[in-house]
Coordinates of C-alpha atoms and ligand atoms in Angstrom, one line a residue:
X1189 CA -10.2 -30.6 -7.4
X1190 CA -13.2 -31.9 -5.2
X1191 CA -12.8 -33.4 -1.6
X1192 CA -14.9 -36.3 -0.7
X1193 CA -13.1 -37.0 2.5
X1194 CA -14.5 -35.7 6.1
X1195 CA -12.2 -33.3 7.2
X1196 CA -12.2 -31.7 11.1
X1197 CA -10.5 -28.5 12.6
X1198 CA -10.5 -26.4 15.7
X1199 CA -12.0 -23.2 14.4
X1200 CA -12.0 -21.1 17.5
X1201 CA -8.4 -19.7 18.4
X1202 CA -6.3 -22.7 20.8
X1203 CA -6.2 -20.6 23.6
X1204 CA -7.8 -20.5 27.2
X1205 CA -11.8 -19.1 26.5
X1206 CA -15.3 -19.6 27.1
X1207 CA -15.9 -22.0 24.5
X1208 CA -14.3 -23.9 21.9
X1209 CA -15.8 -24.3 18.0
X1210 CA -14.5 -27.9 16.8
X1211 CA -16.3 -28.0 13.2
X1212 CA -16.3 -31.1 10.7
X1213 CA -17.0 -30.6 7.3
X1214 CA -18.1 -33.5 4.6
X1215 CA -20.0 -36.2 3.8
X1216 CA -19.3 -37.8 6.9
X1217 CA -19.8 -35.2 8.7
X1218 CA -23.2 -35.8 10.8
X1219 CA -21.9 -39.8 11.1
X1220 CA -19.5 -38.7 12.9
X1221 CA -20.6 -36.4 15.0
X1222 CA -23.2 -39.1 16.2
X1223 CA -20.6 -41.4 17.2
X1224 CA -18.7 -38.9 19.4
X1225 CA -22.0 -37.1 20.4
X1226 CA -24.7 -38.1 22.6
X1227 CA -27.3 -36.0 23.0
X1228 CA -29.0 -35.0 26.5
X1229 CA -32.5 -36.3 25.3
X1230 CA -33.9 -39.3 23.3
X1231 CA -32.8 -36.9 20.0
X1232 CA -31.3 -38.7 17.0
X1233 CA -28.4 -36.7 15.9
X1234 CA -28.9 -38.7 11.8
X1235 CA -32.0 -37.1 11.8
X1236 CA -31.7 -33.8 13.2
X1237 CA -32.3 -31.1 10.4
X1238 CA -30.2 -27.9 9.1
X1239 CA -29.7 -25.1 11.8
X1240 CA -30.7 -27.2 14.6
X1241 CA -28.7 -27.0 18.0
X1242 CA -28.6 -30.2 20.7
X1243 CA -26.8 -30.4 23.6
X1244 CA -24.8 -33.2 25.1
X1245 CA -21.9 -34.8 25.8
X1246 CA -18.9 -35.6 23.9
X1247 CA -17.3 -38.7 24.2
X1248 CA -14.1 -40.6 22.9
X1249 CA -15.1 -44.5 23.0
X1250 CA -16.5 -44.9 26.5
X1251 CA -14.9 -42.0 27.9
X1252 CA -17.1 -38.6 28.6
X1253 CA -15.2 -35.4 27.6
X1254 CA -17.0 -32.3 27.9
X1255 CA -20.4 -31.4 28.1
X1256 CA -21.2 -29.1 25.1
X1257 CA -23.3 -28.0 22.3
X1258 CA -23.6 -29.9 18.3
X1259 CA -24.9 -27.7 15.7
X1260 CA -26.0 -29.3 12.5
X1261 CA -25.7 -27.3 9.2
X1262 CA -27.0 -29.5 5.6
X1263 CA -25.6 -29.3 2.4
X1264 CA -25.3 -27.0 0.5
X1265 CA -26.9 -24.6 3.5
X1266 CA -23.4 -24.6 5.2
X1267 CA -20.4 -22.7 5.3
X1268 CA -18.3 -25.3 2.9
X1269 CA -21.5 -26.1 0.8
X1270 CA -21.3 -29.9 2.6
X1271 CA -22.9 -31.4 5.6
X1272 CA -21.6 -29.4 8.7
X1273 CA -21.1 -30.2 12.3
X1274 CA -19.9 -27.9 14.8
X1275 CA -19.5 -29.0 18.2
X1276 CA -19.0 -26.2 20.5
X1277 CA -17.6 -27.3 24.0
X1278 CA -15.8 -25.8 27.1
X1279 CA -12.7 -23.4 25.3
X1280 CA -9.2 -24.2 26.8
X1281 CA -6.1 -26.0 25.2
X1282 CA -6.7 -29.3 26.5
X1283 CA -10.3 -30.0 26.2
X1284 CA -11.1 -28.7 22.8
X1285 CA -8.1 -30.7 21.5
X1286 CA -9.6 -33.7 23.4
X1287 CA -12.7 -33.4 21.5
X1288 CA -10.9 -33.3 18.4
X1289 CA -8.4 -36.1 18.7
X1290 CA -12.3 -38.0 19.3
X1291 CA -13.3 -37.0 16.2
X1292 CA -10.3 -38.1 14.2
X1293 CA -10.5 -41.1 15.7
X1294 CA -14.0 -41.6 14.7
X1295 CA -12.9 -41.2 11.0
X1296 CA -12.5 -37.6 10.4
X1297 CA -9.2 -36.5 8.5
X1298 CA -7.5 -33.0 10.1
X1299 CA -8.4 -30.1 7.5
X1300 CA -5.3 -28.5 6.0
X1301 CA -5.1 -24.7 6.4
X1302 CA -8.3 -23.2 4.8
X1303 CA -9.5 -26.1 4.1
X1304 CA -13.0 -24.6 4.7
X1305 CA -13.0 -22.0 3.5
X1306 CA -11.4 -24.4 0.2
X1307 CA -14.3 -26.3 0.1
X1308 CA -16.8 -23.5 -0.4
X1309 CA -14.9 -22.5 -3.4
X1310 CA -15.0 -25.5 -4.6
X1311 CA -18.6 -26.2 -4.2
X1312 CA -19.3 -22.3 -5.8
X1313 CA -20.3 -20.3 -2.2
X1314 CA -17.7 -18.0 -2.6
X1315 CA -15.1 -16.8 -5.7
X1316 CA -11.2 -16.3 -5.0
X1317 CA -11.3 -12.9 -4.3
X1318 CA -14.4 -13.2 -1.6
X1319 CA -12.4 -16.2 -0.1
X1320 CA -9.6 -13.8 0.0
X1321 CA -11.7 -11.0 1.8
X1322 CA -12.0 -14.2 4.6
X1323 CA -8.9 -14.2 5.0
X1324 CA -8.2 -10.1 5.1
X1325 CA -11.0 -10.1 7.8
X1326 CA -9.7 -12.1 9.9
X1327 CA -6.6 -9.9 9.8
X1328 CA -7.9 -6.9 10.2
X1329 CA -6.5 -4.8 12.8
X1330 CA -9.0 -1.7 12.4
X1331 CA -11.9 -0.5 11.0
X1332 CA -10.6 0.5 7.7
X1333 CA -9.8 -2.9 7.4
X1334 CA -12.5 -4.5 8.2
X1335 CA -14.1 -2.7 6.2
X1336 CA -12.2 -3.0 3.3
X1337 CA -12.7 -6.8 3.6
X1338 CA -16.4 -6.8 4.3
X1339 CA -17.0 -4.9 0.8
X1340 CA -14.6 -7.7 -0.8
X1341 CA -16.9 -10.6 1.0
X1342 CA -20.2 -8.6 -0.6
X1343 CA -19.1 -8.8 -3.6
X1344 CA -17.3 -4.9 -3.9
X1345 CA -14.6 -6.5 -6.2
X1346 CA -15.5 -9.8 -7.7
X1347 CA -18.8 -7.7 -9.0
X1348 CA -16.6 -5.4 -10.6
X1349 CA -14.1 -7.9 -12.2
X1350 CA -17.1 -10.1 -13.1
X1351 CA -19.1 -7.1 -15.4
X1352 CA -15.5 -6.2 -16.8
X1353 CA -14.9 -9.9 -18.4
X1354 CA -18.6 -10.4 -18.9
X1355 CA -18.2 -6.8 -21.4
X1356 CA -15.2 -8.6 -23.0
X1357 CA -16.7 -12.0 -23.4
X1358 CA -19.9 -10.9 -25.1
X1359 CA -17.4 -8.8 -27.6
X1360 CA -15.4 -11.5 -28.3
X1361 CA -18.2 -14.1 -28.9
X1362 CA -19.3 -11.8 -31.8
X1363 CA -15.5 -11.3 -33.1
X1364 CA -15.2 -15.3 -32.8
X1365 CA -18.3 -15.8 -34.7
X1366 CA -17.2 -13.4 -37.3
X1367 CA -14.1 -14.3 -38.1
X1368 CA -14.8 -18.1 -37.8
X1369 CA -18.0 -18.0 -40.4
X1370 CA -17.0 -15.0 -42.6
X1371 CA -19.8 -16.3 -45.3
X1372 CA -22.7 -16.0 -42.1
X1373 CA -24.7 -12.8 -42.1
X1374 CA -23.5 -12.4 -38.9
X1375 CA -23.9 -8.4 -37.3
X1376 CA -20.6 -7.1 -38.1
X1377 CA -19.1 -5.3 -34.4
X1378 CA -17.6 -2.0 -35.4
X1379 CA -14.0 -1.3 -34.4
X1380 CA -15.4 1.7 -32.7
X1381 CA -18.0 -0.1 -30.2
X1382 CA -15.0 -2.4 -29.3
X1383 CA -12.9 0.5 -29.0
X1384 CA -15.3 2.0 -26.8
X1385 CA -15.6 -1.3 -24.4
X1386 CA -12.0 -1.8 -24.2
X1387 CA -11.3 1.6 -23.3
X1388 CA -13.8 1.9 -20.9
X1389 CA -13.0 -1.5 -19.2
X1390 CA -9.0 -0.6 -19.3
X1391 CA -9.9 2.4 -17.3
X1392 CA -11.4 0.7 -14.8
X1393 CA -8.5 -2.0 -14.2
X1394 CA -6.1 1.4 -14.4
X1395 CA -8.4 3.0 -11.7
X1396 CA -7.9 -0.4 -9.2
X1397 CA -4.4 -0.5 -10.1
X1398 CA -3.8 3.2 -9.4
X1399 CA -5.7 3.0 -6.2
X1400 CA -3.3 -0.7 -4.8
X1401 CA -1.2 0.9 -3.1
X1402 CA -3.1 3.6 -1.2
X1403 CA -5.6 0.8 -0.4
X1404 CA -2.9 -1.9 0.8
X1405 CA -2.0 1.2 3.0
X1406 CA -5.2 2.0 4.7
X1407 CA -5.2 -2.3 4.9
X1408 CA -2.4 -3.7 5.8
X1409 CA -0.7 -0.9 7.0
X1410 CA 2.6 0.9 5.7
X1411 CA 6.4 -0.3 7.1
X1412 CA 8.1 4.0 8.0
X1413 CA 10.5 5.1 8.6
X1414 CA 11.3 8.2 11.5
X1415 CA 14.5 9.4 10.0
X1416 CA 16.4 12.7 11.2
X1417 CA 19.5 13.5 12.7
X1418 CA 20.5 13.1 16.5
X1419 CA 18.2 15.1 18.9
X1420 CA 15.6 16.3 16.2
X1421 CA 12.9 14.5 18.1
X1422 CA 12.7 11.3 16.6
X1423 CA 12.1 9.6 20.0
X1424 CA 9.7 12.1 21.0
X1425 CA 7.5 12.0 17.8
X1426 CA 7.7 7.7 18.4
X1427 CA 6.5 8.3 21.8
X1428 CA 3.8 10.7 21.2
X1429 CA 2.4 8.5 18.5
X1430 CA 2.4 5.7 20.1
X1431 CA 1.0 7.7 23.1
X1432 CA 3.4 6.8 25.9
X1433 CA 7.3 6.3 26.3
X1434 CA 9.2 3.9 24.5
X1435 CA 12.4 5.2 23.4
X1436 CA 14.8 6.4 26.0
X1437 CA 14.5 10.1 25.1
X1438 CA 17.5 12.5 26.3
X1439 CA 19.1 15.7 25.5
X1440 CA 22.6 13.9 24.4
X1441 CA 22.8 13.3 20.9
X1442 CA 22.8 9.5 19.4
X1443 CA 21.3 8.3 23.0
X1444 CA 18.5 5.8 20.4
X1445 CA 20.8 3.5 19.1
X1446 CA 19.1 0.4 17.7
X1447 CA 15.4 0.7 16.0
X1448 CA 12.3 0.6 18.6
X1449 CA 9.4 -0.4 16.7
X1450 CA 5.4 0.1 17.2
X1451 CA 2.3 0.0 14.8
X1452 CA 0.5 3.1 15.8
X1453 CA -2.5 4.7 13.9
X1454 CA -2.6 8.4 12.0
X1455 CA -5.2 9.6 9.8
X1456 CA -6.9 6.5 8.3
X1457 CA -3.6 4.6 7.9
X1458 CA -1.5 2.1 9.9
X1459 CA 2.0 2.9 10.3
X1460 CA 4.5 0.2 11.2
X1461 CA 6.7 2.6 12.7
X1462 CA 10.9 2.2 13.3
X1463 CA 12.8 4.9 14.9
X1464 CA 16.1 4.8 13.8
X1465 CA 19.2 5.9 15.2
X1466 CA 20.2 9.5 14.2
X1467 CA 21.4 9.5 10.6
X1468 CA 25.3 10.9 10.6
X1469 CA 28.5 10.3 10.6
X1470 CA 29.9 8.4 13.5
X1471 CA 33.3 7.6 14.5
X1472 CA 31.3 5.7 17.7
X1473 CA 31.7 1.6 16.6
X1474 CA 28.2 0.7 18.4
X1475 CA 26.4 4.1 17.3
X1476 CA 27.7 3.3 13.5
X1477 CA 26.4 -0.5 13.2
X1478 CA 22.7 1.5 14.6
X1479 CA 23.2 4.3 11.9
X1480 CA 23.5 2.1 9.0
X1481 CA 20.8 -0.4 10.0
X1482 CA 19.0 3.0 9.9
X1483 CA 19.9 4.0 6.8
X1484 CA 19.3 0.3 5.2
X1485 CA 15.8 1.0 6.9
X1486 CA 15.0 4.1 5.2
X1487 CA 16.0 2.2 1.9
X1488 CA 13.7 -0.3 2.3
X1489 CA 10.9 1.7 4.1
X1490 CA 7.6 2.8 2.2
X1491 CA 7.5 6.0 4.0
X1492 CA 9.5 8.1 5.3
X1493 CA 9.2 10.9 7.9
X1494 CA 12.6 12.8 8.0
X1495 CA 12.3 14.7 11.0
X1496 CA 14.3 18.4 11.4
X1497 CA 14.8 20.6 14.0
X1498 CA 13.2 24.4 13.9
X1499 CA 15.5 25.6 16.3
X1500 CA 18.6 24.7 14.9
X1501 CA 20.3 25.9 12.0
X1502 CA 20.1 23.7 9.2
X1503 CA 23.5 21.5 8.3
X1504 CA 25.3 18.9 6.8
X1505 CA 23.6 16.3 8.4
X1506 CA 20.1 17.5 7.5
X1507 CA 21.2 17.5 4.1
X1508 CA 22.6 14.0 3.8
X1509 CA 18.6 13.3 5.5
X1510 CA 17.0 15.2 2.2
X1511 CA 19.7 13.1 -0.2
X1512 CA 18.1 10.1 1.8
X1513 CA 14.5 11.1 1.0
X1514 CA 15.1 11.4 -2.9
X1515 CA 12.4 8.9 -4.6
X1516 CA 10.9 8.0 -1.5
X1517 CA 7.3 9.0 -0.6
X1518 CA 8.2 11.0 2.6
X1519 CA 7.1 13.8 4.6
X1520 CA 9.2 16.6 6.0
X1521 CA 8.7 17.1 9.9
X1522 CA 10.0 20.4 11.4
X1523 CA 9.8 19.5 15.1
X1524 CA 10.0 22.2 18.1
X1525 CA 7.7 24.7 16.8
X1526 CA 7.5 26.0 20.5
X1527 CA 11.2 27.4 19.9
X1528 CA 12.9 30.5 18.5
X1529 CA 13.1 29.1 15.0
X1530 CA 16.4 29.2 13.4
X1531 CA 16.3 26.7 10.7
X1532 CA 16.1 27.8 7.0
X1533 CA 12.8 26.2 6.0
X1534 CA 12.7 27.0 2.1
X1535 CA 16.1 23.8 2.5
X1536 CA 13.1 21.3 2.4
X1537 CA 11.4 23.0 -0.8
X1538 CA 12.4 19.3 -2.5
X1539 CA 9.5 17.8 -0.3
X1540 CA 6.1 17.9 -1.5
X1541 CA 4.6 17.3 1.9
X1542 CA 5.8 19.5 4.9
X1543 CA 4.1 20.4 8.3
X1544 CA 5.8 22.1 11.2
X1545 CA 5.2 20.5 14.9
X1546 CA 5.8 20.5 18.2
X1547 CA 6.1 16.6 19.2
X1548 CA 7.1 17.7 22.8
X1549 CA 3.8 19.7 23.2
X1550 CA 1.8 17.2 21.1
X1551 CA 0.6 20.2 18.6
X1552 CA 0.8 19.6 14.8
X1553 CA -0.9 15.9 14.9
X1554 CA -4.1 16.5 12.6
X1555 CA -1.5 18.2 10.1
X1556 CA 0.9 15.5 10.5
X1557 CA -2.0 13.1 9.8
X1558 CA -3.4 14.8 6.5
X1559 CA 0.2 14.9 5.4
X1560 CA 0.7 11.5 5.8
X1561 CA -2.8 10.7 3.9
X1562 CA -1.8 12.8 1.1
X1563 CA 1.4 11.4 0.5
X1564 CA 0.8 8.2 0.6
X1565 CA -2.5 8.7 -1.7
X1566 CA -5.3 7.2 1.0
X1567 CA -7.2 10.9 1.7
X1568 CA -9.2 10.2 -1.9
X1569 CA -10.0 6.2 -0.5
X1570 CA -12.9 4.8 -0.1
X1571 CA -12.8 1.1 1.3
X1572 CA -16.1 0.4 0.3
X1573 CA -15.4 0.6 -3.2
X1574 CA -13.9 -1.7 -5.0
X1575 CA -10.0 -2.3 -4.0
X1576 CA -7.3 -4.8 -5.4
X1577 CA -6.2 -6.6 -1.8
X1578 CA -3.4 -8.3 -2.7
X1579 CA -0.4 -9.4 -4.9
X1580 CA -1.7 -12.0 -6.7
X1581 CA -4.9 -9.9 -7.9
X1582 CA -3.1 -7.1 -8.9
X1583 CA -0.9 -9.0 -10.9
X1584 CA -3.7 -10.8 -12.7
X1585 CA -5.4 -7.0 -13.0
X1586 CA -1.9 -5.8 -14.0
X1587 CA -2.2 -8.6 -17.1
X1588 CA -5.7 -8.2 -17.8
X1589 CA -4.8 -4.2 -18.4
X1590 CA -1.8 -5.4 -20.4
X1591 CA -3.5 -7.6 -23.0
X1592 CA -6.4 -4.6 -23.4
X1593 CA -3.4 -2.2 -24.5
X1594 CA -2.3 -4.7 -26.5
X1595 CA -6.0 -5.6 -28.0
X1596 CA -6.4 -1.8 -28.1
X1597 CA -3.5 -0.7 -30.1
X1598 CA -4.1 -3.9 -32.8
X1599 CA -7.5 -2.6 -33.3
X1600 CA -6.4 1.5 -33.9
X1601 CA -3.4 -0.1 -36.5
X1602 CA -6.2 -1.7 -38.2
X1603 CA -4.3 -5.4 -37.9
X1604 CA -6.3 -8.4 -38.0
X1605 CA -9.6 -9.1 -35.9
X1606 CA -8.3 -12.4 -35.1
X1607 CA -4.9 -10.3 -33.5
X1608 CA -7.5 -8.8 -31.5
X1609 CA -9.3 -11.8 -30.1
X1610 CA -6.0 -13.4 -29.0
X1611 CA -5.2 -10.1 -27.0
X1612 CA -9.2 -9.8 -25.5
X1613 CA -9.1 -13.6 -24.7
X1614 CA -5.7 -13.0 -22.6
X1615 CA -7.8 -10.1 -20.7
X1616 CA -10.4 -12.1 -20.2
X1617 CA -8.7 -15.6 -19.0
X1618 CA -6.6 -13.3 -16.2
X1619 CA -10.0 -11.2 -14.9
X1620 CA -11.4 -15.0 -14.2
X1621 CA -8.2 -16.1 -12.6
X1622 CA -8.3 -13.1 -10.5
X1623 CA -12.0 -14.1 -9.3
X1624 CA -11.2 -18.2 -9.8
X1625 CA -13.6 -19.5 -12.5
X1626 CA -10.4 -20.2 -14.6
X1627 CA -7.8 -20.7 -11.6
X1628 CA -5.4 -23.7 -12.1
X1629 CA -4.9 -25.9 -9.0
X1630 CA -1.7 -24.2 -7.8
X1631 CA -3.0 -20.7 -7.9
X1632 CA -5.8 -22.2 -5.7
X1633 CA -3.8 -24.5 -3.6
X1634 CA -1.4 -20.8 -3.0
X1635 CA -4.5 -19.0 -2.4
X1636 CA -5.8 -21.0 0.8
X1637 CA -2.1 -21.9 2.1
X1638 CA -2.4 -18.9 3.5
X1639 CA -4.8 -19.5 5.9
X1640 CA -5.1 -20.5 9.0
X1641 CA -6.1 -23.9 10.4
X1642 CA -9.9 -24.5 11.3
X1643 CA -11.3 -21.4 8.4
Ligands
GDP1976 P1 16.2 12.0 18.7 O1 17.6 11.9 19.0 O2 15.9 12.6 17.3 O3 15.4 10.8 18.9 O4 15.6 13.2 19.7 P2 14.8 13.0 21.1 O5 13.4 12.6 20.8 O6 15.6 12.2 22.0 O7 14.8 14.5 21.6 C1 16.0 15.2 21.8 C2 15.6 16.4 22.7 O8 14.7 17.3 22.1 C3 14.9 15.9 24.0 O9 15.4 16.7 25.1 C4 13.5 16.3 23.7 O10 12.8 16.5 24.9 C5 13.6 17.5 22.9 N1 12.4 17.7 22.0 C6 11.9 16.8 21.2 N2 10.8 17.4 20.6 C7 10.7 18.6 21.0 C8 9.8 19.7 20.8 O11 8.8 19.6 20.0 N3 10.0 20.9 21.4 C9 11.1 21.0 22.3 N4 11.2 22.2 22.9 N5 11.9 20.0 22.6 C10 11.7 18.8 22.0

């Protein structure tokens, strides 16, 4: 799976800015940057050693670029492991794609996305799930986030996964050896010690696997759903989280007709918000295609937040809103707790999470926000623990977890050791896909598709 070629990429975002980053990765690299490089004084870029800066100009055959700055990393002191250059010239779209264009002609190859980032997985700087923390940092839209992703780059994870398989691998080298050379005096492993390690490592995976969703929540964020009927306060609840006016708010009912989106923050989660349009029956055409787009959004949504209205009695239409809710993780909003209340509260008994607001007055928030936590499971989270942070590890963790049952349950039937080594070994090979030691090509080449040009 190793690259030999000499691979170049704008790393810095292709946008007007102060400066540029064009880095160039491989064997190559340093040859190359000398022939678009020349440096201000009598310096000879060949010989210029690791973490050393010179300044210059860049030029394409004859013809002077930019004036800017070559920084020279040696393998395997370098982001990818491989000789590094980074040229860092004036930022805007033109120039830094200038200074690229010279570098590909001066026998660099473009870098595919995450190339780089590739390369030092290839060459051992990082595992899989660190390379994936590159990628959630560079995403991440808060501190939670970033935080998340920084414990995944030290190691929060991978650590984890690593001292799982190593537990497995060391029981299984003793089952191999036993059942292989039943005549050697080798230690016999009692079914209770390996009981005790599989348990105790199957708790663990259970533990990330319990805690994926609550984590992808504080992470990436949760797609909800404001669902109520007409003139509950839908808008108004929008508006106030997102902390000024969106939707056109007015006293006649069905005025929101199409869904107004925003990504606002509550608690220590993320909500992609969508405010729907009232949820009821509708003889109105252009109200009705609005109302069941909304309800095709609360279907689809991972949280909902059915609003109701305190001083109104409660009807039909509030009920069809509960039927809505059934199986969803949602949290009942009674809205306009400034008013007389009317509305029969002990209706919403079905809802597990309930708080009483007034959106128009703002009050209610810091309920509204541990309500939210709780339901969706991120008040208990700690993002600098270890956390699953995406699909494809949770399915590997989801395996690994389902070969230890398995390995478990042969052992407590008393069935054969070698019935138990198949299971263990099928634990083990999906813990080092998860970190990349035993990642076929595709699962690698999927991995860093993902990513952007230039990490
Ligand atoms: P929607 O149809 O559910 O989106 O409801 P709107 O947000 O458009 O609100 C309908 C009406 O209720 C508007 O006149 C709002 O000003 C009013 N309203 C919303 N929230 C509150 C509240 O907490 N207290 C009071 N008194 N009025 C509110």
């Amino acid at each position: 799976m190793k690259n030999s070629s000499t691979v170049a990429a704008v790393s810095t975002p292709v946008a007007a800015g102060g400066i540029g980053v064009i880095r160039i990765s491989g064997s190559e690299a340093i040859d190359i940057a000398a022939k678009v490089f020349r440096p201000g004084g009598k310096k000879n870029i060949n010989e210029m050693k690791g973490y050393t800066a010179a300044h210059g100009t860049v030029y394409d055959g004859d013809k002077a670029i930019d004036e800017a700055v070559l920084l020279v990393f040696r393998a395997p002191h370098s982001y990818t492991g491989e000789d590094v250059a980074e040229i860092s010239c004036h930022g805007g779209v033109y120039v830094v794609g200038r200074v690229l264009r010279a570098i590909l002609n001066a026998g660099a190859q473009p870098a595919a996305p995450g190339e780089f980032t590739k390369r030092a997985f290839l060459n051992g700087k990082l595992d899989l799930t660190k390379a994936e923390a590159v990628m959630s940092l560079i995403s991440a839209q808060g501190e939670q986030s970033a935080g998340a992703a920084m414990s995944a780059l030290e190691g929060a994870l991978s650590s984890k996964i690593l001292a799982a398989a190593q537990t497995l691998i060391t029981d299984s080298a003793y089952l191999a050896a036993w059942v292989d050379y039943p005549d050697d005096e080798i230690e016999e492993i009692s079914t209770e010690k390996l009981l005790a390690d599989y348990t105790e490592v199957l708790s663990q995976l259970e533990n990330l696997l319990s805690n994926y969703d609550a984590g992808r929540a504080v992470t990436q964020g949760v797609d909800t759903v404001i669902a109520g009927k007409p003139n509950v306060g839908k808008s108004t609840l929008m508006n106030y989280l997102a902390g000024f006016k969106r939707s056109i708010v007015t006293d006649i009912a069905g005025t929101t007709r199409d869904v107004v989106e925003d990504t606002v923050r509550l608690g220590n989660v993320v909500l992609h918000l969508a405010d729907t349009a009232g949820i009821r029956e509708t003889g109105n055409e252009v109200e009705k295609i609005g109302v069941d787009f909304a309800v095709g959004r609360v279907e689809r949504a991972s949280l909902v937040l059915a609003v109701f209205d305190l001083s109104r009695e409660f009807d039909d239409e509030d009920k069809a809103v509960i039927e809505l809710c059934k199986n969803k993780c949602a949290v009942a909003i009674i809205n306009k707790d400034d008013l007389d209340p009317k509305f029969d509260k002990t209706q919403l008994d079905c809802f597990r999470h309930q708080v009483i607001i007034s959106a128009k007055d703002g009050t209610g928030a810091d309920k509204l926000a541990h309500a939210v936590e709780e339901a969706l499971g991120t008040d208990s989270i700690d993002t600098s623990a270890a956390l699953l942070a995406n699909e494809r590890q949770r399915q590997c963790c989801e395996k690994a977890a389902e070969c230890l049952r398995e390995a478990i349950e042969a052992l407590r039937m008393n069935i054969t050791l070698d019935a138990v080594t198949v299971s263990t070994e099928g634990a083990i090979t999906e813990l080092l896909t998860m970190t990349g030691e035993k990642a076929n090509e595709a699962v690698v080449n999927e991995v860093f598709s993902r990513f952007c040009v230039g990490k």
